[in-house]
Short mmCIF file of C-alpha atoms in Angstrom, two decimals:
data_model
loop_
_atom_site.label_atom_id
_atom_site.label_comp_id
_atom_site.label_asym_id
_atom_site.label_seq_id
_atom_site.Cartn_x
_atom_site.Cartn_y
_atom_site.Cartn_z
CA UNK A 1 23.26 3.05 7.56
CA UNK A 2 24.42 -0.53 8.01
CA UNK A 3 26.15 -2.62 5.35
CA UNK A 4 23.96 -5.74 4.88
CA UNK A 5 27.00 -7.92 4.18
CA UNK A 6 29.11 -6.96 7.22
CA UNK A 7 26.29 -5.70 9.48
CA UNK A 8 28.59 -2.78 10.25
CA UNK A 9 27.92 0.94 9.78
CA UNK A 10 28.47 2.06 6.17
CA UNK A 11 31.68 4.08 6.45
CA UNK A 12 31.00 6.12 3.31
CA UNK A 13 27.69 7.38 4.66
CA UNK A 14 29.25 8.12 8.05
CA UNK A 15 32.07 10.01 6.37
CA UNK A 16 29.58 11.97 4.28
CA UNK A 17 27.66 12.95 7.44
CA UNK A 18 30.84 14.16 9.16
CA UNK A 19 31.96 16.15 6.12
CA UNK A 20 28.53 17.73 5.65
CA UNK A 21 28.53 18.82 9.28
CA UNK A 22 32.15 19.95 9.60
CA UNK A 23 33.77 20.21 6.16
CA UNK A 24 31.05 21.01 3.57
CA UNK A 25 33.60 22.36 1.10
CA UNK A 26 34.99 18.84 0.69
CA UNK A 27 31.57 17.73 -0.58
CA UNK A 28 30.89 20.65 -2.88
CA UNK A 29 33.05 23.73 -3.35
CA UNK A 30 29.88 25.83 -3.50
CA UNK A 31 29.04 24.90 0.09
CA UNK A 32 30.54 27.42 2.50
CA UNK A 33 28.47 26.93 5.65
CA UNK A 34 28.51 23.99 8.04
CA UNK A 35 25.27 22.04 8.25
CA UNK A 36 23.34 21.71 11.47
CA UNK A 37 22.28 18.42 13.03
CA UNK A 38 18.77 18.44 11.55
CA UNK A 39 20.07 19.16 8.05
CA UNK A 40 22.53 16.30 8.28
CA UNK A 41 19.91 13.90 9.65
CA UNK A 42 17.47 14.86 6.88
CA UNK A 43 20.12 14.25 4.22
CA UNK A 44 21.06 10.85 5.67
CA UNK A 45 17.41 9.80 5.84
CA UNK A 46 16.96 10.68 2.18
CA UNK A 47 20.07 8.74 1.19
CA UNK A 48 18.95 5.73 3.24
CA UNK A 49 15.57 5.90 1.54
CA UNK A 50 17.33 5.57 -1.83
CA UNK A 51 19.48 2.66 -0.62
CA UNK A 52 16.46 0.82 0.80
CA UNK A 53 14.47 1.25 -2.41
CA UNK A 54 17.43 0.06 -4.49
CA UNK A 55 17.60 -3.08 -2.36
CA UNK A 56 13.99 -3.89 -3.34
CA UNK A 57 14.21 -3.32 -7.07
CA UNK A 58 13.95 -6.23 -9.49
CA UNK A 59 16.85 -6.17 -11.97
CA UNK A 60 16.83 -7.15 -15.63
CA UNK A 61 18.31 -10.58 -14.86
CA UNK A 62 15.58 -11.27 -12.28
CA UNK A 63 17.73 -10.69 -9.20
CA UNK A 64 16.43 -8.52 -6.40
CA UNK A 65 18.30 -5.43 -5.25
CA UNK A 66 21.39 -3.54 -6.30
CA UNK A 67 24.13 -1.81 -4.30
CA UNK A 68 24.14 1.97 -4.48
CA UNK A 69 27.66 1.93 -5.98
CA UNK A 70 26.44 -0.33 -8.83
CA UNK A 71 23.16 1.53 -9.45
CA UNK A 72 22.69 3.64 -12.57
CA UNK A 73 20.44 6.62 -13.18
CA UNK A 74 18.54 5.13 -16.14
CA UNK A 75 17.93 1.67 -14.68
CA UNK A 76 17.56 2.42 -10.99
CA UNK A 77 17.19 6.03 -9.88
CA UNK A 78 14.99 7.34 -12.69
CA UNK A 79 12.33 4.58 -12.29
CA UNK A 80 12.29 5.30 -8.55
CA UNK A 81 11.76 9.03 -9.17
CA UNK A 82 8.90 8.23 -11.56
CA UNK A 83 7.32 5.90 -9.01
CA UNK A 84 7.55 8.52 -6.26
CA UNK A 85 5.56 10.92 -8.43
CA UNK A 86 3.08 8.66 -10.24
CA UNK A 87 2.50 5.94 -7.64
CA UNK A 88 3.32 7.64 -4.37
CA UNK A 89 1.87 11.03 -5.39
CA UNK A 90 4.85 12.82 -3.88
CA UNK A 91 4.91 16.55 -4.44
CA UNK A 92 7.49 17.74 -6.94
CA UNK A 93 9.14 19.90 -4.30
CA UNK A 94 9.55 16.92 -1.97
CA UNK A 95 11.03 14.72 -4.69
CA UNK A 96 13.46 17.49 -5.57
CA UNK A 97 14.79 17.62 -2.00
CA UNK A 98 15.48 13.89 -2.08
CA UNK A 99 17.11 14.04 -5.51
CA UNK A 100 19.34 16.92 -4.42
CA UNK A 101 20.53 14.88 -1.42
CA UNK A 102 21.26 11.90 -3.68
CA UNK A 103 23.14 14.08 -6.15
CA UNK A 104 25.24 15.61 -3.39
CA UNK A 105 26.07 12.18 -1.96
CA UNK A 106 27.26 10.84 -5.32
CA UNK A 107 29.25 14.04 -5.91
CA UNK A 108 30.92 13.41 -2.56
CA UNK A 109 31.76 9.84 -3.62
CA UNK A 110 33.28 11.12 -6.84
CA UNK A 111 35.43 13.68 -5.02
CA UNK A 112 36.53 10.94 -2.62
CA UNK A 113 37.69 8.80 -5.54
CA UNK A 114 35.07 6.11 -4.88
CA UNK A 115 34.05 4.19 -8.01
CA UNK A 116 30.32 4.18 -8.77
CA UNK A 117 28.02 3.93 -11.80
CA UNK A 118 25.64 6.79 -11.03
CA UNK A 119 25.84 9.41 -13.78
CA UNK A 120 23.01 11.86 -13.14
CA UNK A 121 22.05 14.48 -15.72
CA UNK A 122 23.80 17.80 -15.17
CA UNK A 123 21.94 20.53 -13.35
CA UNK A 124 20.95 23.51 -15.45
CA UNK A 125 22.08 27.01 -14.61
CA UNK A 126 19.22 29.50 -14.75
CA UNK A 127 19.03 33.26 -14.26
CA UNK A 128 16.83 34.37 -11.40
CA UNK A 129 15.59 37.94 -11.46
CA UNK A 130 14.41 39.82 -8.42
CA UNK A 131 12.49 43.06 -8.59
CA UNK A 132 10.60 45.28 -6.21
CA UNK A 133 7.55 43.01 -6.15
CA UNK A 134 9.67 40.19 -4.78
CA UNK A 135 11.27 42.29 -2.06
CA UNK A 136 8.70 43.99 0.12
CA UNK A 137 11.47 45.56 2.25
CA UNK A 138 12.67 47.68 -0.64
CA UNK A 139 11.13 51.07 -1.39
CA UNK A 140 13.16 51.68 -4.51
CA UNK A 141 12.85 50.14 -7.93
CA UNK A 142 15.67 47.78 -8.79
CA UNK A 143 16.39 44.71 -10.84
CA UNK A 144 18.99 42.18 -9.69
CA UNK A 145 20.07 38.98 -11.38
CA UNK A 146 21.60 35.94 -9.76
CA UNK A 147 22.51 32.50 -11.07
CA UNK A 148 20.70 29.49 -9.65
CA UNK A 149 20.50 25.77 -10.44
CA UNK A 150 17.55 23.84 -11.85
CA UNK A 151 17.34 20.14 -10.95
CA UNK A 152 17.01 18.26 -14.25
CA UNK A 153 16.54 14.75 -12.82
CA UNK A 154 12.83 15.45 -12.24
CA UNK A 155 10.15 16.85 -14.52
CA UNK A 156 9.91 20.61 -14.00
CA UNK A 157 6.13 20.44 -14.48
CA UNK A 158 5.82 18.42 -11.26
CA UNK A 159 6.65 21.55 -9.29
CA UNK A 160 3.87 23.59 -10.79
CA UNK A 161 1.15 24.49 -8.31
CA UNK A 162 -1.98 22.38 -8.75
CA UNK A 163 -5.14 24.25 -7.95
CA UNK A 164 -7.24 21.14 -8.54
CA UNK A 165 -7.04 17.57 -9.88
CA UNK A 166 -9.34 18.05 -12.87
CA UNK A 167 -6.61 17.01 -15.30
CA UNK A 168 -5.62 14.01 -13.17
CA UNK A 169 -8.91 12.13 -13.13
CA UNK A 170 -10.51 9.79 -15.64
CA UNK A 171 -14.07 10.05 -16.91
CA UNK A 172 -16.25 7.00 -16.41
CA UNK A 173 -16.15 6.49 -20.18
CA UNK A 174 -12.34 6.41 -20.10
CA UNK A 175 -12.38 4.01 -17.16
CA UNK A 176 -14.68 1.57 -18.99
CA UNK A 177 -12.31 1.52 -21.94
CA UNK A 178 -9.22 1.15 -19.77
CA UNK A 179 -10.83 -1.62 -17.74
CA UNK A 180 -11.77 -3.54 -20.89
CA UNK A 181 -8.30 -3.15 -22.40
CA UNK A 182 -6.63 -4.39 -19.21
CA UNK A 183 -9.13 -7.27 -19.03
CA UNK A 184 -7.92 -8.44 -22.45
CA UNK A 185 -4.37 -8.71 -21.06
CA UNK A 186 -5.45 -10.54 -17.88
CA UNK A 187 -8.59 -10.24 -15.75
CA UNK A 188 -6.45 -9.67 -12.66
CA UNK A 189 -5.26 -6.30 -13.99
CA UNK A 190 -8.82 -5.16 -14.64
CA UNK A 191 -10.02 -6.16 -11.17
CA UNK A 192 -7.01 -4.41 -9.61
CA UNK A 193 -7.93 -1.22 -11.48
CA UNK A 194 -11.53 -1.45 -10.27
CA UNK A 195 -10.40 -2.15 -6.70
CA UNK A 196 -8.11 0.88 -6.76
CA UNK A 197 -10.92 3.07 -8.10
CA UNK A 198 -13.34 2.02 -5.33
CA UNK A 199 -10.97 1.85 -2.36
CA UNK A 200 -8.70 4.75 -3.45
CA UNK A 201 -5.68 2.79 -2.18
CA UNK A 202 -2.23 3.79 -3.32
CA UNK A 203 -0.83 1.23 -5.71
CA UNK A 204 1.75 -0.12 -3.23
CA UNK A 205 -0.98 -0.80 -0.64
CA UNK A 206 -3.20 -2.32 -3.34
CA UNK A 207 -0.49 -4.79 -4.36
CA UNK A 208 0.92 -5.58 -0.93
CA UNK A 209 -1.97 -5.17 1.51
CA UNK A 210 -5.26 -6.18 -0.11
CA UNK A 211 -5.97 -9.62 1.43
CA UNK A 212 -7.40 -12.74 -0.11
CA UNK A 213 -8.42 -14.03 3.31
CA UNK A 214 -7.69 -13.49 7.01
CA UNK A 215 -4.10 -12.52 7.87
CA UNK A 216 -2.18 -10.87 10.72
CA UNK A 217 -3.21 -7.36 9.73
CA UNK A 218 -6.80 -8.33 8.88
CA UNK A 219 -7.65 -11.40 11.03
CA UNK A 220 -11.41 -10.99 10.52
CA UNK A 221 -11.38 -10.53 6.75
CA UNK A 222 -14.44 -12.05 5.07
CA UNK A 223 -15.00 -13.38 1.57
CA UNK A 224 -17.82 -12.05 -0.58
CA UNK A 225 -19.89 -15.17 0.09
CA UNK A 226 -19.48 -14.71 3.86
CA UNK A 227 -20.44 -11.03 3.65
CA UNK A 228 -23.51 -11.87 1.57
CA UNK A 229 -24.51 -14.70 3.91
CA UNK A 230 -24.29 -12.46 6.97
CA UNK A 231 -25.79 -9.45 5.13
CA UNK A 232 -22.70 -7.31 5.82
CA UNK A 233 -22.55 -4.21 3.64
CA UNK A 234 -18.87 -3.37 4.20
CA UNK A 235 -15.79 -4.54 6.06
CA UNK A 236 -12.73 -2.82 7.42
CA UNK A 237 -9.41 -3.10 5.60
CA UNK A 238 -6.25 -2.28 7.55
CA UNK A 239 -3.28 -1.43 5.36
CA UNK A 240 0.14 0.20 5.40
CA UNK A 241 -0.11 3.81 4.32
CA UNK A 242 2.57 6.22 3.15
CA UNK A 243 5.28 6.50 5.81
CA UNK A 244 4.64 2.99 7.14
CA UNK A 245 1.63 3.93 9.29
CA UNK A 246 -1.26 1.49 9.64
CA UNK A 247 -4.59 2.96 8.53
CA UNK A 248 -8.00 1.57 7.75
CA UNK A 249 -10.89 2.09 5.35
CA UNK A 250 -14.17 0.37 4.56
CA UNK A 251 -14.52 -1.94 1.57
CA UNK A 252 -18.12 -2.25 0.29
CA UNK A 253 -19.67 -5.62 -0.46
CA UNK A 254 -20.27 -4.58 -4.11
CA UNK A 255 -16.52 -4.34 -4.57
CA UNK A 256 -16.05 -7.78 -3.06
CA UNK A 257 -18.70 -9.06 -5.47
CA UNK A 258 -16.65 -7.90 -8.45
CA UNK A 259 -13.51 -9.42 -6.93
CA UNK A 260 -15.31 -12.76 -6.53
CA UNK A 261 -17.28 -12.97 -9.78
CA UNK A 262 -14.56 -11.73 -12.15
CA UNK A 263 -11.35 -12.88 -10.48
CA UNK A 264 -11.76 -15.32 -7.60
CA UNK A 265 -14.53 -17.55 -9.05
CA UNK A 266 -15.37 -16.40 -12.59
CA UNK A 267 -17.85 -18.34 -14.74
CA UNK A 268 -15.27 -18.62 -17.51
CA UNK A 269 -11.49 -18.56 -17.51
CA UNK A 270 -9.11 -19.65 -14.73
CA UNK A 271 -10.24 -18.96 -11.18
CA UNK A 272 -7.93 -17.86 -8.40
CA UNK A 273 -7.17 -21.39 -7.21
CA UNK A 274 -6.10 -22.50 -10.67
CA UNK A 275 -3.78 -19.50 -10.75
CA UNK A 276 -2.51 -20.45 -7.29
CA UNK A 277 -1.79 -24.01 -8.45
CA UNK A 278 0.37 -22.67 -11.28
CA UNK A 279 2.07 -20.35 -8.80
CA UNK A 280 2.96 -23.30 -6.58
CA UNK A 281 3.90 -25.79 -9.28
CA UNK A 282 5.56 -23.52 -11.85
CA UNK A 283 6.45 -20.07 -10.57
CA UNK A 284 7.88 -21.11 -7.19
CA UNK A 285 10.45 -23.24 -9.02
CA UNK A 286 11.86 -20.25 -10.92
CA UNK A 287 14.97 -18.31 -10.02
CA UNK A 288 12.93 -15.11 -9.82
CA UNK A 289 10.66 -16.62 -7.15
CA UNK A 290 13.64 -17.78 -5.10
CA UNK A 291 15.35 -14.38 -5.35
CA UNK A 292 12.07 -12.66 -4.42
CA UNK A 293 11.63 -14.86 -1.34
CA UNK A 294 8.31 -16.27 -2.51
CA UNK A 295 7.31 -19.51 -0.81
CA UNK A 296 5.04 -22.32 -1.93
CA UNK A 297 3.11 -21.71 1.30
CA UNK A 298 2.33 -18.10 0.34
CA UNK A 299 -1.02 -17.11 -1.18
CA UNK A 300 -0.40 -13.82 -3.04
CA UNK A 301 -3.68 -12.04 -3.70
CA UNK A 302 -2.91 -10.92 -7.25
CA UNK A 303 -1.74 -13.66 -9.63
CA UNK A 304 -1.51 -13.79 -13.42
CA UNK A 305 -2.99 -16.75 -15.29
CA UNK A 306 0.49 -18.33 -15.44
CA UNK A 307 0.85 -18.05 -11.66
CA UNK A 308 3.25 -15.08 -11.56
CA UNK A 309 2.50 -12.58 -8.75
CA UNK A 310 1.62 -9.10 -9.98
CA UNK A 311 4.18 -6.48 -8.95
CA UNK A 312 3.67 -2.73 -8.65
CA UNK A 313 5.84 -2.26 -11.72
CA UNK A 314 4.01 -4.81 -13.90
CA UNK A 315 0.60 -3.34 -12.95
CA UNK A 316 1.83 0.15 -13.73
CA UNK A 317 3.39 -0.97 -17.02
CA UNK A 318 0.28 -2.79 -18.25
CA UNK A 319 -1.95 0.17 -17.42
CA UNK A 320 0.36 2.56 -19.22
CA UNK A 321 0.52 0.33 -22.31
CA UNK A 322 -3.26 -0.10 -22.37
CA UNK A 323 -3.77 3.66 -22.00
CA UNK A 324 -1.40 4.32 -24.88
CA UNK A 325 -3.34 1.92 -27.12
CA UNK A 326 -6.52 3.83 -26.24
CA UNK A 327 -4.78 7.18 -26.79
CA UNK A 328 -5.62 8.36 -23.27
CA UNK A 329 -3.42 9.40 -20.37
CA UNK A 330 -3.63 7.08 -17.36
CA UNK A 331 -1.46 5.77 -14.56
CA UNK A 332 -2.46 4.03 -11.31
CA UNK A 333 -2.55 7.12 -9.13
CA UNK A 334 -5.09 8.73 -11.47
CA UNK A 335 -7.54 6.03 -10.37
CA UNK A 336 -7.02 7.12 -6.76
CA UNK A 337 -7.71 10.76 -7.75
CA UNK A 338 -10.78 9.62 -9.71
CA UNK A 339 -12.10 7.50 -6.86
CA UNK A 340 -11.57 10.23 -4.27
CA UNK A 341 -13.32 12.80 -6.46
CA UNK A 342 -16.31 10.50 -6.98
CA UNK A 343 -16.41 9.62 -3.28
CA UNK A 344 -16.31 13.27 -2.26
CA UNK A 345 -18.97 14.21 -4.80
CA UNK A 346 -21.32 11.49 -3.46
CA UNK A 347 -20.60 12.62 0.10
CA UNK A 348 -21.40 16.26 -0.71
CA UNK A 349 -24.51 15.34 -2.72
CA UNK A 350 -25.92 12.81 -0.24
CA UNK A 351 -25.51 15.26 2.64
CA UNK A 352 -27.27 18.08 0.83
CA UNK A 353 -24.13 20.18 0.60
CA UNK A 354 -24.39 21.01 -3.10
CA UNK A 355 -26.69 23.93 -2.31
CA UNK A 356 -24.56 27.04 -2.42
CA UNK A 357 -21.59 24.83 -3.23
CA UNK A 358 -18.37 26.82 -3.28
CA UNK A 359 -14.80 25.88 -2.44
CA UNK A 360 -14.54 28.97 -0.22
CA UNK A 361 -17.09 27.45 2.16
CA UNK A 362 -14.79 26.73 5.09
CA UNK A 363 -17.35 24.59 6.91
CA UNK A 364 -17.72 22.37 3.86
CA UNK A 365 -13.95 22.03 3.56
CA UNK A 366 -13.59 21.16 7.25
CA UNK A 367 -16.38 18.59 7.05
CA UNK A 368 -15.03 16.95 3.90
CA UNK A 369 -11.48 17.01 5.26
CA UNK A 370 -12.47 14.99 8.34
CA UNK A 371 -14.04 12.39 6.07
CA UNK A 372 -11.09 12.16 3.68
CA UNK A 373 -8.51 12.29 6.44
CA UNK A 374 -10.01 9.25 8.08
CA UNK A 375 -10.54 7.31 4.88
CA UNK A 376 -7.34 8.20 3.04
CA UNK A 377 -4.93 9.53 5.62
CA UNK A 378 -4.76 13.06 4.24
CA UNK A 379 -2.84 15.36 6.55
CA UNK A 380 -3.02 18.69 4.73
CA UNK A 381 -6.37 20.42 4.34
CA UNK A 382 -4.97 21.86 1.10
CA UNK A 383 -5.28 18.39 -0.47
CA UNK A 384 -8.98 18.30 0.44
CA UNK A 385 -9.42 21.83 -0.88
CA UNK A 386 -8.02 20.76 -4.25
CA UNK A 387 -10.51 17.91 -4.53
CA UNK A 388 -13.38 20.27 -3.74
CA UNK A 389 -12.07 22.72 -6.34
CA UNK A 390 -11.93 19.81 -8.79
CA UNK A 391 -15.66 19.15 -8.32
CA UNK A 392 -16.44 22.87 -8.53
CA UNK A 393 -14.54 23.15 -11.81
CA UNK A 394 -16.30 20.06 -13.24
CA UNK A 395 -19.70 21.53 -12.32
CA UNK A 396 -18.83 24.95 -13.79
CA UNK A 397 -17.65 23.34 -17.02
CA UNK A 398 -20.88 21.29 -17.24
CA UNK A 399 -18.90 18.04 -17.31
CA UNK A 400 -20.58 16.36 -14.36
CA UNK A 401 -21.31 13.32 -16.52
CA UNK A 402 -17.63 12.41 -16.29
CA UNK A 403 -18.24 11.56 -12.62
CA UNK A 404 -21.56 9.80 -13.08
CA UNK A 405 -21.92 6.12 -13.88
CA UNK A 406 -23.49 5.46 -17.27
CA UNK A 407 -24.66 2.45 -19.31
CA UNK A 408 -21.98 0.60 -21.21
CA UNK A 409 -23.97 0.47 -24.43
CA UNK A 410 -23.75 4.24 -24.99
CA UNK A 411 -20.52 3.63 -26.87
CA UNK A 412 -20.41 1.74 -30.17
CA UNK A 413 -16.85 0.73 -29.32
CA UNK A 414 -18.05 -0.70 -26.03
CA UNK A 415 -20.86 -2.63 -27.74
CA UNK A 416 -18.49 -4.13 -30.28
CA UNK A 417 -16.20 -5.31 -27.48
CA UNK A 418 -19.11 -6.89 -25.62
CA UNK A 419 -20.52 -8.61 -28.71
CA UNK A 420 -17.20 -10.28 -29.50
CA UNK A 421 -16.18 -11.23 -25.97
CA UNK A 422 -18.89 -12.93 -23.83
CA UNK A 423 -16.53 -13.26 -20.87
CA UNK A 424 -15.84 -9.53 -20.94
CA UNK A 425 -19.55 -8.81 -21.35
CA UNK A 426 -20.32 -10.81 -18.20
CA UNK A 427 -17.58 -9.06 -16.24
CA UNK A 428 -18.63 -5.60 -17.42
CA UNK A 429 -22.27 -6.27 -16.50
CA UNK A 430 -21.20 -7.18 -12.96
CA UNK A 431 -18.92 -4.15 -12.81
CA UNK A 432 -21.61 -1.76 -14.04
CA UNK A 433 -24.05 -3.06 -11.45
CA UNK A 434 -21.45 -2.66 -8.72
CA UNK A 435 -20.56 0.90 -9.71
CA UNK A 436 -24.20 1.93 -9.81
CA UNK A 437 -24.60 0.72 -6.20
CA UNK A 438 -21.22 1.89 -4.90
CA UNK A 439 -22.07 4.58 -2.37
CA UNK A 440 -19.05 3.85 -0.19
CA UNK A 441 -19.71 3.89 3.53
CA UNK A 442 -17.13 5.89 5.38
CA UNK A 443 -15.76 5.40 8.87
CA UNK A 444 -13.32 8.12 9.90
CA UNK A 445 -13.01 7.77 13.64
CA UNK A 446 -11.12 4.48 13.72
CA UNK A 447 -7.96 4.72 15.86
CA UNK A 448 -4.76 3.37 14.34
#
C-alpha cells in the first residue's frame, strides 16, 4: 500500500478502503451494505497483488514494471490473468474473486475522476433461474428469475468443475515431440521442459529456484558429477512454492544427468559456460539487463545461446508456439500435471495398490495425499482425488500407454528427426534412458 516513489501510503488505496467500509455506494451504486473488516482486507490484498505483479512485468520497450494507473487490460492485466490460470494453476473461482476486486477498484477510480488506462471488458448480464430443486426450504413449486453478472475478463470454462486432469496431461508420445521441437529452438527450453516434467515444479519455481550450484537456499547442492562420484541417487531441492512458502522435493540423479549432458556440458553445441560468457560480455551491457537488475556477477541457471536469461514468459511462449506447430495443446502447467500423474501411478503400482484400484478407496487417497502433499505442497485432498481419478479414467479407457515410457523409434516422425539431427539424437537417447530409470524417490516428512 506504499507508493514506491514517495515511500508514503498510497492515498487512493486508503480512500478506497475507507469508502468500501463506510460508503460503498460511492464505489458502486449497486452496493448497499457496508463491508466488514475482513472483506476490506481481502479486497486490498487482491489489489496489492495486482500492483506488485505489474511492478514485475517486462514492458514492450524493455523496461520493468508499470504503474497501475498506466496499465492496460490487453498489455498488463490480461497476461497476468492468463499466467494465474496456466502457470499458477489458480482455480477459476479464485481468479474471478481477484478480478472482481480489481474491477471494483478501477470503477472507484473512474467515479473519483482519477485518470487511468484500464478499460476492462464489460460484465455480462445473465438471467439466473431458481426452482424448487435449488431451494430445499420450499415445499411449493415455483420459478423465480433474477439478473446477475458474469465476469467476462476470465474464461468461463475455467470455472467448470474438473473431476480429473485427463484432458490436462500429455502422452509420452506428445512429450517426445514437444521436447524435440523445443530443442530445435534452443536446448535450454527442452531441458527446462524435461526438468518440469520430472520435478513437477511450477514454472515460476523452475525459472527462479532451480540452482546451477550451491546458493543460500540450497547450500549443499551437488552437480551431476559430484552425485555420480559419491553414488548419491537424489538430492533435496528447496524452492519457493505458491504463497511464498519454502518447500522441498527430491531431484533424482537421472534428471541431473540430462541437465549435465544436454545443457551444462553437451558433446556438441555451446555449453553452459559459453552461454554464461555471452551473458557477461553481451547481455549485461544491454538496457534490458540494467532495468532487470541483472549483474555480471550473477549466474542465472537458464540461459539462451546468446546469453539472455530465460524468463517465465519466454519459456511459456516458446512452448506454446512449438505446440501449435505440432498441432497439440500444451502449456507449462500441463507438464506438472503429467509429471504428477506419472509419479502417482508409479507410487501406486510400486506399492501394490493397483489391486482393487478405485478412487473411492479412502485409504488409498489418504496414503497418496500424504505423498503428494509433501512433494508438491498440495493442501486440499480434492486435488489428490482428481489425480487418482485421472489414473482410473486412463485405465478404464485402456490408454495406459500414454503414461508409460516407450522407445523413440516407434514413430516415423521421430526417426526422421533423429536421422537428420545427430545432436538431437544424442540428447534424446540420454533423455529416453533417464525416463526409463526415473522412479522418483519421495521424501514427504521434511519440515519447512
